[in-house]
Coordinates of C-alpha atoms in Angstrom, one line a residue:
Chain A
M11 CA 215.6 135.8 18.2
S12 CA 216.1 135.9 14.3
F13 CA 217.7 132.8 14.1
L14 CA 214.5 131.3 15.7
F15 CA 212.4 133.0 13.4
A16 CA 214.4 132.4 10.2
Q17 CA 213.8 128.9 11.3
V18 CA 210.3 128.6 11.8
A19 CA 209.7 130.5 8.4
S20 CA 211.9 128.0 6.7
S21 CA 210.3 124.9 7.9
T22 CA 207.0 123.4 5.7
P23 CA 204.2 125.8 6.7
I24 CA 201.7 123.8 9.1
K25 CA 198.8 123.2 7.0
L26 CA 195.6 124.0 8.6
P27 CA 192.4 122.4 7.8
P28 CA 189.6 124.2 6.1
I29 CA 187.2 125.9 8.5
E30 CA 183.7 126.4 7.1
Y31 CA 182.7 128.5 9.5
S32 CA 179.1 129.4 8.1
A33 CA 178.1 125.7 9.0
I34 CA 178.7 126.5 12.8
A35 CA 177.4 130.0 12.6
P36 CA 174.9 129.8 15.4
E37 CA 177.2 128.6 18.0
L38 CA 179.4 131.5 17.0
I39 CA 176.7 133.8 17.0
M40 CA 175.7 132.8 20.7
I41 CA 179.3 132.5 22.0
V42 CA 180.0 136.3 20.5
G43 CA 176.9 137.4 21.4
A44 CA 177.7 136.3 25.1
I45 CA 180.8 137.8 24.9
V46 CA 179.6 141.2 23.8
V47 CA 176.7 141.3 26.6
M48 CA 179.6 140.5 29.0
L49 CA 181.9 143.5 27.5
I50 CA 178.7 145.9 27.4
S51 CA 178.2 145.3 31.2
S52 CA 181.5 145.5 32.5
L53 CA 182.9 148.8 30.0
V54 CA 179.8 150.6 30.4
A55 CA 177.9 149.4 33.3
K56 CA 176.5 152.3 34.9
H57 CA 174.6 152.8 31.7
V58 CA 173.3 149.6 31.2
S59 CA 169.8 149.1 32.3
K60 CA 168.4 145.3 33.2
A61 CA 165.8 145.8 30.0
T62 CA 169.1 147.0 27.6
S63 CA 171.2 143.5 28.4
I64 CA 168.3 141.5 28.3
A65 CA 167.2 143.3 24.7
V66 CA 171.0 142.5 23.2
G67 CA 170.9 139.0 24.4
A68 CA 166.9 138.4 22.8
L69 CA 168.4 139.9 19.6
V70 CA 171.3 137.3 19.6
A71 CA 168.8 134.7 20.4
I72 CA 167.1 135.9 17.1
V73 CA 170.0 136.7 14.6
S74 CA 171.0 132.8 15.9
L75 CA 167.5 131.8 15.0
A76 CA 167.2 133.7 11.5
D77 CA 170.6 132.0 10.8
S78 CA 169.4 128.6 11.5
I79 CA 166.4 129.2 9.4
Y80 CA 168.8 130.3 6.5
L81 CA 170.7 127.2 7.3
G82 CA 167.7 124.9 6.9
F83 CA 166.3 126.8 3.9
Q84 CA 170.5 126.1 2.2
S85 CA 170.4 122.8 3.3
A86 CA 166.6 122.0 1.7
G87 CA 168.2 123.5 -1.4
S88 CA 171.1 121.5 -2.1
G89 CA 169.8 118.8 0.1
A90 CA 173.0 117.1 0.6
N91 CA 174.3 116.4 4.5
R92 CA 177.8 116.9 5.2
A93 CA 180.4 116.5 8.1
V94 CA 182.5 119.5 8.2
L95 CA 185.6 120.9 10.3
S96 CA 187.4 117.7 9.6
G97 CA 184.4 115.7 9.9
A98 CA 184.2 116.5 13.4
V99 CA 180.9 118.5 13.0
A100 CA 177.5 117.5 11.0
L101 CA 175.8 120.3 9.1
D102 CA 172.6 118.3 8.4
K103 CA 168.9 118.8 8.9
F104 CA 168.9 117.1 12.1
A105 CA 171.5 119.6 13.9
I106 CA 169.8 122.4 12.3
F107 CA 166.5 121.4 13.7
F108 CA 168.2 121.6 17.2
Y109 CA 169.9 125.0 16.4
A110 CA 166.4 126.4 15.3
L111 CA 165.0 124.7 18.6
F112 CA 168.0 125.9 21.1
S113 CA 167.8 129.7 19.7
I114 CA 164.1 129.5 20.7
V115 CA 164.4 128.4 24.0
A116 CA 167.3 131.1 24.9
L117 CA 165.0 133.6 23.3
L118 CA 162.3 132.6 25.7
T119 CA 164.5 132.2 28.8
V120 CA 166.1 135.7 28.3
L121 CA 162.9 137.8 28.0
L122 CA 162.0 136.3 31.2
G123 CA 165.3 137.4 32.9
R124 CA 164.1 141.0 34.1
D125 CA 161.0 140.3 35.9
L126 CA 161.2 136.5 37.0
M127 CA 164.5 136.2 38.2
N128 CA 165.8 137.9 41.4
L129 CA 168.7 140.0 40.2
D130 CA 170.0 143.3 40.5
R131 CA 170.9 145.5 37.3
S132 CA 174.9 144.1 37.4
R133 CA 173.9 140.0 37.6
V134 CA 171.2 140.3 34.7
P135 CA 174.2 140.5 32.0
E136 CA 175.8 137.7 34.0
F137 CA 172.3 135.7 33.5
V138 CA 172.0 136.4 30.0
T139 CA 175.5 135.5 29.0
L140 CA 175.4 132.1 30.8
V141 CA 172.3 131.6 29.2
L142 CA 174.0 132.5 26.0
L143 CA 176.9 130.7 26.8
S144 CA 175.0 127.4 27.5
T145 CA 173.0 127.2 24.5
S146 CA 176.2 127.5 22.2
G147 CA 177.0 124.3 24.3
A148 CA 173.8 122.6 23.5
M149 CA 174.0 123.2 19.7
L150 CA 177.7 121.8 19.4
M151 CA 176.3 118.7 21.3
A152 CA 173.4 117.9 18.7
S153 CA 175.9 118.8 15.9
A154 CA 179.0 116.7 17.0
L155 CA 180.1 113.8 15.2
D156 CA 183.1 113.5 17.2
L157 CA 182.6 112.1 21.0
I158 CA 185.4 114.5 22.0
V159 CA 183.4 117.5 20.6
L160 CA 180.1 116.6 22.1
F161 CA 181.6 115.9 25.1
L162 CA 183.4 119.6 24.8
G163 CA 179.3 120.6 24.2
L164 CA 178.2 118.5 27.3
E165 CA 180.7 120.3 29.5
I166 CA 179.9 124.0 27.8
L167 CA 176.4 123.6 28.2
S168 CA 176.5 121.8 31.8
I169 CA 179.2 124.0 33.5
A170 CA 177.1 127.5 32.4
L171 CA 173.8 125.8 33.9
Y172 CA 176.0 124.7 37.2
V173 CA 176.3 128.8 37.6
L174 CA 172.8 129.4 36.0
V175 CA 171.2 127.6 38.9
A176 CA 173.0 129.5 41.8
I177 CA 172.8 132.7 40.2
E178 CA 170.3 134.1 42.4
L179 CA 172.1 136.0 46.1
G180 CA 170.3 134.9 48.8
N181 CA 168.5 132.0 47.4
D182 CA 169.8 129.1 49.8
G183 CA 167.8 126.4 47.7
G184 CA 169.4 127.7 44.4
R185 CA 173.0 127.1 45.7
E186 CA 171.9 123.5 47.3
S187 CA 170.9 122.6 43.9
S188 CA 173.8 124.1 42.2
I189 CA 176.0 121.8 44.1
K190 CA 173.8 118.6 43.7
Y191 CA 173.6 118.9 40.1
F192 CA 177.2 120.1 39.8
M193 CA 178.6 116.7 41.9
L194 CA 176.2 114.6 39.7
G195 CA 176.6 116.2 36.8
G196 CA 180.3 116.5 36.9
F197 CA 180.1 112.2 38.1
S198 CA 178.1 111.4 34.6
S199 CA 180.5 113.6 32.9
A200 CA 183.4 111.4 33.7
V201 CA 181.7 107.9 33.2
F202 CA 180.7 109.3 29.8
L203 CA 184.3 110.2 28.9
Y204 CA 185.3 106.7 30.2
G205 CA 182.7 105.3 28.0
V206 CA 184.3 107.3 25.2
A207 CA 187.8 106.3 26.1
L208 CA 186.7 102.5 25.9
I209 CA 184.8 103.2 22.5
Y210 CA 188.0 104.9 21.4
G211 CA 190.1 101.5 22.2
A212 CA 187.5 99.3 21.0
T213 CA 187.1 100.8 17.7
G214 CA 190.3 103.1 17.1
S215 CA 188.7 106.5 16.8
T216 CA 186.0 108.8 18.5
N217 CA 184.7 109.6 15.4
L218 CA 181.0 108.9 15.1
G219 CA 181.9 108.6 11.2
Q220 CA 184.9 106.1 11.6
I221 CA 182.8 104.5 14.7
V222 CA 180.2 103.4 12.2
S223 CA 182.5 101.7 9.5
F224 CA 184.7 100.3 11.7
L225 CA 181.7 98.3 13.4
H226 CA 180.2 97.6 9.6
N227 CA 183.2 96.1 8.8
N228 CA 183.9 94.3 11.5
L229 CA 182.0 91.6 13.4
L230 CA 183.4 92.2 17.1
K231 CA 182.8 89.0 18.4
S232 CA 182.1 89.3 22.6
N233 CA 183.2 92.8 22.9
G234 CA 183.4 93.6 26.6
V235 CA 185.0 96.9 26.0
L236 CA 182.8 98.3 23.6
L237 CA 179.6 97.2 25.2
A238 CA 181.0 98.3 28.6
G239 CA 181.7 101.8 26.5
M240 CA 178.4 102.4 25.0
G241 CA 176.8 101.6 28.4
M242 CA 179.0 104.3 30.1
I243 CA 178.0 106.8 27.2
L244 CA 174.0 105.8 28.0
V245 CA 175.0 106.0 31.7
G246 CA 176.5 109.4 31.2
L247 CA 173.7 110.8 28.4
G248 CA 170.8 109.5 30.3
F249 CA 171.9 111.7 34.0
K250 CA 171.4 114.6 31.3
I251 CA 168.0 113.3 30.3
S252 CA 167.1 112.6 33.4
A253 CA 166.2 108.6 33.0
V254 CA 165.4 106.5 35.9
P255 CA 167.8 105.2 37.1
F256 CA 169.7 108.1 37.1
H257 CA 167.2 110.9 37.4
F258 CA 167.5 111.4 41.2
W259 CA 169.1 115.2 41.0
A260 CA 166.1 116.1 39.0
P261 CA 163.1 116.7 41.7
D262 CA 165.7 118.6 44.0
V263 CA 167.5 120.4 41.3
Y264 CA 164.4 121.7 39.5
Q265 CA 162.6 122.5 42.8
G266 CA 165.5 124.6 44.3
A267 CA 166.6 126.8 40.8
P268 CA 165.0 129.8 40.0
S269 CA 162.0 129.0 37.6
P270 CA 162.8 130.5 34.5
V271 CA 166.3 128.9 34.8
T272 CA 164.3 125.5 35.7
G273 CA 162.1 126.0 32.0
F274 CA 165.8 126.1 30.4
M275 CA 167.0 123.3 32.2
A276 CA 164.0 121.1 31.4
A277 CA 164.1 122.2 27.6
T278 CA 167.7 122.7 26.8
A279 CA 169.9 120.1 28.7
K280 CA 167.0 117.5 28.2
A281 CA 166.7 118.1 24.5
A282 CA 170.7 118.3 24.4
G283 CA 170.8 115.4 25.7
F284 CA 168.5 113.3 23.4
A285 CA 170.4 115.1 20.6
A286 CA 173.4 113.6 21.3
L287 CA 171.6 110.2 22.4
L288 CA 169.9 109.8 19.2
R289 CA 172.9 110.8 17.2
V290 CA 175.1 108.6 19.0
F291 CA 173.1 105.6 19.3
Y292 CA 170.9 105.9 16.1
S293 CA 173.8 106.9 13.8
G294 CA 177.0 106.0 15.5
F295 CA 176.2 102.5 17.0
L296 CA 173.3 101.3 14.5
P297 CA 175.6 97.9 13.6
N298 CA 174.9 97.4 17.2
Q299 CA 171.3 97.8 17.1
S300 CA 170.6 94.6 19.0
D301 CA 173.2 95.4 22.0
W302 CA 171.4 98.4 22.9
V303 CA 167.9 98.5 22.0
P304 CA 166.6 96.5 25.0
V305 CA 168.7 98.6 27.6
V306 CA 167.0 101.5 25.8
G307 CA 163.7 100.1 26.4
A308 CA 164.1 98.8 29.6
M309 CA 165.1 102.6 30.5
A310 CA 162.2 104.1 28.8
V311 CA 159.7 101.3 30.7
L312 CA 161.4 102.5 34.2
T313 CA 161.2 106.1 33.2
L314 CA 157.5 106.2 32.4
L315 CA 156.5 104.3 35.4
L316 CA 158.0 105.7 38.1
G317 CA 158.2 109.4 37.1
A318 CA 154.4 109.0 36.7
I319 CA 153.8 107.2 39.8
L320 CA 156.2 109.5 42.0
A321 CA 154.7 112.3 40.6
V322 CA 151.4 111.5 42.0
V323 CA 152.3 112.1 45.5
Q324 CA 154.1 115.3 45.2
R325 CA 152.8 118.3 46.9
D326 CA 155.3 121.0 45.3
V327 CA 154.6 122.5 42.0
K328 CA 157.7 122.5 40.8
R329 CA 158.9 119.3 42.0
T330 CA 155.9 117.6 40.4
L331 CA 156.9 119.2 37.4
A332 CA 160.4 117.7 38.2
Y333 CA 158.9 114.2 37.8
S334 CA 156.3 114.8 34.9
S335 CA 159.6 116.0 33.0
I336 CA 161.5 112.7 33.8
N337 CA 158.1 110.9 32.9
Q338 CA 158.4 112.6 29.5
A339 CA 161.6 112.1 29.3
G340 CA 160.3 108.1 29.1
F341 CA 158.2 108.9 26.4
I342 CA 161.1 110.5 24.4
L343 CA 163.1 107.5 24.9
L344 CA 160.0 105.7 23.2
G345 CA 161.2 107.1 20.0
L346 CA 164.7 106.1 20.0
Y347 CA 163.6 102.5 21.8
A348 CA 161.5 102.1 18.1
A349 CA 164.9 102.5 16.5
S350 CA 163.2 103.6 13.3
S351 CA 163.2 107.1 11.5
R352 CA 159.6 107.4 12.4
G353 CA 160.6 106.9 16.0
I354 CA 163.3 109.7 15.5
G355 CA 161.1 112.2 14.2
A356 CA 158.4 111.6 16.5
S357 CA 161.1 112.3 19.2
L358 CA 162.4 115.2 17.5
Y359 CA 158.6 116.8 17.1
F360 CA 158.0 115.7 20.7
L361 CA 161.1 117.4 21.8
M362 CA 160.6 120.6 19.9
T363 CA 156.9 121.2 21.1
Y364 CA 157.6 120.4 25.1
S365 CA 160.4 122.5 24.8
V366 CA 158.0 125.2 24.6
V367 CA 155.5 123.8 26.8
I368 CA 157.8 123.6 29.6
V369 CA 159.6 127.0 29.5
G370 CA 156.0 128.5 29.3
A371 CA 155.2 126.6 32.0
F372 CA 157.8 127.3 34.6
A373 CA 157.7 130.8 33.3
T374 CA 154.2 130.8 34.8
V375 CA 155.2 128.9 38.0
G376 CA 157.6 132.0 38.0
A377 CA 155.0 134.3 37.6
I378 CA 152.5 132.8 40.0
E379 CA 155.5 132.5 42.7
K380 CA 156.1 136.3 42.1
L381 CA 151.8 137.0 42.1
L382 CA 151.7 135.2 45.3
G383 CA 155.0 136.6 46.7
K384 CA 156.7 133.6 48.1
Q385 CA 159.4 131.0 46.6
G386 CA 158.1 127.4 45.8
I387 CA 154.5 127.1 45.5
Q388 CA 152.6 123.8 46.9
I389 CA 149.6 122.7 44.8
E390 CA 147.2 123.6 47.0
D391 CA 148.4 127.3 46.8
L392 CA 147.2 127.3 43.2
R393 CA 143.6 127.2 44.4
G394 CA 141.3 130.1 43.2
L395 CA 144.3 131.1 41.2
S396 CA 141.5 132.3 38.4
K397 CA 140.3 135.0 40.2
K398 CA 143.7 136.4 41.2
S399 CA 144.9 136.2 37.7
P400 CA 142.8 134.6 35.1
F401 CA 145.7 134.9 32.2
L402 CA 147.9 132.6 34.5
A403 CA 145.4 130.6 35.3
F404 CA 144.3 129.9 32.2
S405 CA 147.6 129.8 30.7
F406 CA 149.2 127.1 33.3
V407 CA 146.0 125.1 32.8
V408 CA 146.7 124.6 28.8
L409 CA 150.5 124.2 29.3
I410 CA 149.5 121.3 32.0
L411 CA 146.9 119.6 29.6
A412 CA 149.2 120.2 26.8
Q413 CA 151.5 118.3 29.0
A414 CA 148.9 115.8 29.6
G415 CA 148.6 114.7 26.4
A416 CA 145.4 116.7 25.8
P417 CA 143.5 116.7 22.3
F418 CA 143.8 120.0 20.6
T419 CA 147.2 120.5 22.1
T420 CA 151.1 119.6 20.5
G421 CA 151.1 117.2 23.7
F422 CA 148.7 114.7 22.2
L423 CA 150.2 114.4 18.9
A424 CA 153.5 114.2 20.4
K425 CA 152.6 111.5 22.7
F426 CA 150.4 109.5 20.3
N427 CA 153.4 110.0 17.5
V428 CA 156.1 108.2 19.8
V429 CA 153.6 105.4 21.0
L430 CA 152.7 104.8 17.2
A431 CA 156.4 104.5 16.5
A432 CA 156.8 102.0 19.0
V433 CA 154.1 99.9 18.1
N434 CA 155.2 100.3 14.3
S435 CA 158.5 98.3 15.4
R436 CA 156.5 95.7 16.9
H437 CA 157.1 97.0 20.5
Y438 CA 153.7 95.9 22.1
P439 CA 154.1 95.8 25.4
V440 CA 156.3 98.6 25.8
A441 CA 153.7 100.6 23.9
L442 CA 151.4 99.9 26.2
I443 CA 153.0 100.6 29.3
A444 CA 153.4 104.2 28.1
M445 CA 149.6 104.2 27.5
I446 CA 149.3 103.3 31.2
S447 CA 151.7 105.6 32.4
A448 CA 150.1 108.5 30.5
A449 CA 147.1 107.6 31.9
I450 CA 148.2 107.4 35.6
A451 CA 149.8 111.1 34.7
V452 CA 146.5 112.3 33.8
F453 CA 145.5 112.0 37.5
F454 CA 148.4 114.5 39.0
Y455 CA 148.0 116.7 36.0
L456 CA 144.2 117.2 36.4
R457 CA 144.5 117.5 40.1
M458 CA 146.8 120.5 39.2
A459 CA 144.8 122.1 36.4
L460 CA 141.2 121.8 37.9
L461 CA 142.6 123.3 41.2
P462 CA 143.4 126.9 39.5
F463 CA 139.6 127.2 39.1
R464 CA 138.1 125.9 42.2
A465 CA 137.0 128.4 44.8
G466 CA 139.7 129.6 47.9
A467 CA 138.0 132.2 49.0
E468 CA 140.0 131.8 52.6
A469 CA 143.5 131.9 50.6
S470 CA 143.0 134.7 48.8
D471 CA 141.9 137.3 51.4
S472 CA 144.5 136.4 53.4
F473 CA 146.6 136.8 50.7
A474 CA 145.5 140.1 49.8
P475 CA 146.5 142.7 51.9
S476 CA 150.4 140.8 51.6
A477 CA 150.3 141.7 47.9
L478 CA 149.5 145.5 48.5
S479 CA 152.2 148.1 47.4
L480 CA 153.0 151.4 49.7
E481 CA 151.0 153.1 47.4
D482 CA 148.1 151.2 47.4
S483 CA 147.5 151.2 51.0
Q484 CA 148.2 154.9 51.4
R485 CA 145.9 155.7 49.2
G486 CA 143.3 153.6 51.4
G487 CA 141.2 151.3 49.0
D488 CA 138.0 151.1 51.0
S489 CA 137.0 147.8 49.3
A490 CA 139.0 144.8 49.6
V491 CA 137.6 144.4 45.9
L492 CA 139.0 147.4 44.6
V493 CA 142.6 146.8 46.3
K494 CA 142.7 143.4 45.1
E495 CA 141.8 144.6 41.4
E496 CA 144.7 147.7 41.8
S497 CA 147.1 144.9 43.0
E498 CA 146.4 142.8 40.1
V499 CA 146.6 145.4 37.6
R500 CA 149.8 146.5 38.8
V501 CA 151.2 142.8 38.8
R502 CA 150.2 142.8 34.8
T503 CA 151.6 145.3 33.8
R504 CA 155.1 144.9 35.6
V505 CA 155.5 141.5 34.0
D506 CA 155.1 142.3 30.5
S507 CA 157.8 140.4 28.9
V508 CA 156.7 137.7 31.0
T509 CA 153.2 137.9 29.5
V510 CA 154.6 138.0 26.0
V511 CA 156.7 134.7 26.7
I512 CA 153.5 132.7 28.5
G513 CA 151.5 133.9 25.5
L514 CA 153.3 133.1 23.0
A515 CA 154.4 129.2 24.4
V516 CA 150.4 129.0 25.0
A517 CA 149.7 130.0 21.2
V518 CA 152.2 127.4 19.7
T519 CA 151.1 124.8 21.6
V520 CA 147.2 125.2 20.8
V521 CA 148.1 126.4 17.3
L522 CA 150.3 123.8 16.8
G523 CA 148.0 121.5 18.1
I524 CA 145.3 121.8 15.6
W525 CA 147.4 123.2 12.6
A526 CA 150.0 120.2 13.2
G527 CA 151.2 119.3 9.7
P528 CA 154.2 121.5 9.1
L529 CA 155.9 121.1 12.2
I530 CA 155.8 117.4 12.0
D531 CA 156.7 117.1 8.4
L532 CA 159.8 119.6 9.5
A533 CA 160.7 116.8 12.3
N534 CA 160.3 113.8 9.9
R535 CA 162.5 115.3 7.3
A536 CA 165.0 116.1 10.3
V537 CA 165.8 112.9 10.8
L538 CA 168.0 112.3 7.6
F539 CA 171.8 111.8 9.5
F540 CA 175.1 112.1 7.4
Chain B
M19 CA 211.1 94.8 30.3
T20 CA 208.1 96.4 28.8
V21 CA 204.6 96.6 30.7
P22 CA 202.0 95.3 28.7
G23 CA 199.5 97.9 27.7
S24 CA 196.5 95.9 29.3
W25 CA 198.1 96.5 32.8
Y26 CA 197.5 100.2 32.2
L27 CA 194.2 99.6 31.4
I28 CA 193.8 97.7 34.5
L29 CA 195.4 100.1 36.6
S30 CA 193.3 103.2 35.5
A31 CA 189.9 101.0 35.4
L32 CA 191.1 100.3 39.3
L33 CA 191.7 104.1 39.5
F34 CA 188.1 104.9 37.8
S35 CA 186.5 102.4 40.5
L36 CA 188.3 104.1 43.4
G37 CA 187.2 107.5 42.2
A38 CA 183.4 106.3 41.6
L39 CA 183.6 104.4 45.4
G40 CA 184.8 107.3 47.0
F41 CA 182.2 109.4 45.5
F42 CA 179.4 107.3 46.9
I43 CA 180.8 106.6 50.3
R44 CA 182.5 110.0 51.4
R45 CA 180.4 112.6 52.9
N46 CA 183.0 115.9 52.6
I47 CA 182.1 117.8 49.7
L48 CA 186.1 118.1 48.9
I49 CA 186.8 114.5 49.0
M50 CA 183.8 113.6 46.7
F51 CA 185.4 116.3 44.8
M52 CA 188.6 115.1 44.5
S53 CA 187.3 111.6 43.8
L54 CA 186.0 113.1 40.8
E55 CA 189.0 114.6 39.5
L56 CA 190.3 111.1 40.4
M57 CA 188.0 109.7 37.7
L58 CA 189.0 112.1 35.0
N59 CA 192.7 111.3 35.4
A60 CA 192.0 107.5 35.1
V61 CA 190.4 108.5 31.7
N62 CA 193.0 110.2 30.9
L63 CA 195.2 107.3 31.6
T64 CA 193.2 105.5 29.5
F65 CA 193.2 107.4 26.7
V66 CA 197.1 108.0 26.5
T67 CA 197.5 104.0 27.0
F68 CA 194.9 103.4 24.0
S69 CA 196.7 106.1 22.2
R70 CA 200.1 104.0 22.4
M71 CA 198.6 100.6 21.7
L72 CA 196.5 101.7 18.4
G73 CA 199.5 104.0 17.5
D74 CA 197.2 107.3 17.1
I75 CA 197.6 110.5 18.6
G76 CA 194.2 111.3 18.7
G77 CA 193.6 109.9 22.1
Q78 CA 196.8 112.0 23.4
T79 CA 195.2 115.4 22.2
V80 CA 192.0 114.3 23.9
V81 CA 194.2 114.5 27.3
F82 CA 194.5 118.0 26.8
F83 CA 190.9 118.5 26.1
V84 CA 189.9 116.9 29.8
L85 CA 192.4 118.6 31.5
V86 CA 191.0 121.6 30.9
V87 CA 187.5 121.0 31.1
A88 CA 188.7 119.5 34.4
A89 CA 190.1 123.0 35.3
A90 CA 186.9 124.6 34.4
E91 CA 184.9 122.6 36.4
V92 CA 187.1 123.1 39.4
V93 CA 186.7 126.7 39.1
V94 CA 183.1 126.6 39.2
G95 CA 182.9 123.9 41.6
L96 CA 185.0 125.5 44.2
G97 CA 183.5 128.4 43.6
L98 CA 180.3 127.0 44.7
I99 CA 181.5 125.1 47.2
V100 CA 182.7 128.2 49.1
A101 CA 179.3 130.0 48.7
I102 CA 177.5 127.3 50.1
F103 CA 179.7 126.3 53.1
R104 CA 181.0 130.4 53.9
R105 CA 178.6 130.3 56.5
R106 CA 178.8 126.7 57.9
S107 CA 181.6 124.9 60.3
S108 CA 181.8 121.8 58.0
A109 CA 181.6 120.7 54.4
T110 CA 179.4 117.5 54.4
A111 CA 176.7 116.6 51.8
D112 CA 174.5 115.8 54.7
D113 CA 174.1 118.8 55.2
L114 CA 172.1 119.8 52.1
S115 CA 168.6 118.7 53.0
I116 CA 166.1 121.6 52.0
F117 CA 164.6 119.5 49.8
R118 CA 163.5 116.0 50.2
G119 CA 161.0 113.4 49.0

């Protein structure tokens, strides 16, 4: 034994590369936070209420947000974007922008865990842990400079999401969604990875910095391996962002997953997929622009049209929102299709505002589901919502109109900017198609937005008794109106943190829609790559 | 006799295609899952071959990462499959039909 030790000690020491932990601090905070939540819940489970684990999770997200803001100020001061961890991870404004975005989404999602998820006390910490872990994977995807690190981030994000979708006990829809998501997600990961392998074979490296310098210095003629690799990476990430023709999992999964998880998935998984797509294609494969820009354009056109048209014929609210989310992915793709720094900035602004809107929208859907006492609501169920809960009806309408791109919301500027970027890059036909698709989309958005204010006398009366609590009926409210008011008050006091989340989302959407300068400025400055 | 590297690449491409084919035409969830694993292992073979051809150790270390990720995926995947098919007699994808349209 001592002989072995002596030999090891006398050999040349292993040189460890310097690790700049502060550069990946947001990821580390998320992972450590997730472990802490898990440990607390398993060591002192009896004393941990739902609210405690939620509070710890929210605190972790806030700390991570604060750290990303600190990193942002730091990089604004020194100005330099750089590669850290032996060139595997980038610390640039782009990555920091996404750190902040993912922290915000995680914070909003965690706050929904107590009231909108059907979980018992021991499962809430698991929900929090998975949300935090998934977020750390998304952060890694946004900052990865190496395709393998990107793959690891993708899997950390996805595997946690598969479990999150199925986390509710007794929710068969959630399980079915989860397995569909898992199979197609696994397939897309494998395709993505094969693409990485082919890129590695064609360029000799998986590092984006080395790939881009290789592509700059060598003119590859008729390189099928490189093209196949790029195509497969596009397919793999296309699944994550649910771009047509890789969208078919999205409606089923969005519909079956618990509403807060759907919102989280629509925001985080989509933003992470786009972060990776923008970085890999706009930064890594920029020298081969002429190869991928037409393909991205075709994908954008299909996504824009199919998403809008299929959304029109849906009856289920969450399914409609899923197709709407596909439609929005088409708009965000326009920014990449423009292949200009302006386009990237427009995409980033779109992602930031859309993430807040969609988390708020699905939180509202979850709260409406709870109010109506059923899982999965049809569009017709929205009729008369303004009588039952004016707050939910108002928030729902604002968040839906923001997705439609109504003026005075962030959605308008988001859509305007990406279309403008496409026009500036002289892609007139696609810009025109985007506007047509926005017009088609307005149809189903308005249908959903108007219904809550239509009178729905029959529906609301038949609903009222079922929502009564035992004490309400024991108290014996004589008039139906009184009883209804009481049940409303009960709902409102119980969904407190939900109200905060929805209120925040609505406030951000409207305030930043009117006072838009700072965020657009931020998004435009975040496009600087290494 | 040395086997040229391109043979390995062709073999791995074939394995990957077989996996993809199996994934799309088989209806049993477990077989689909196995096809997925076959695809991942085809990718591993590609990485090792390229690593050898390029004289770069990077490709071989990737394989370790992929193996670990695949193992993690199996854990979650089998857990899900057990959870969803515990109360059913068969494990076919056609049973997953709550959502349509």
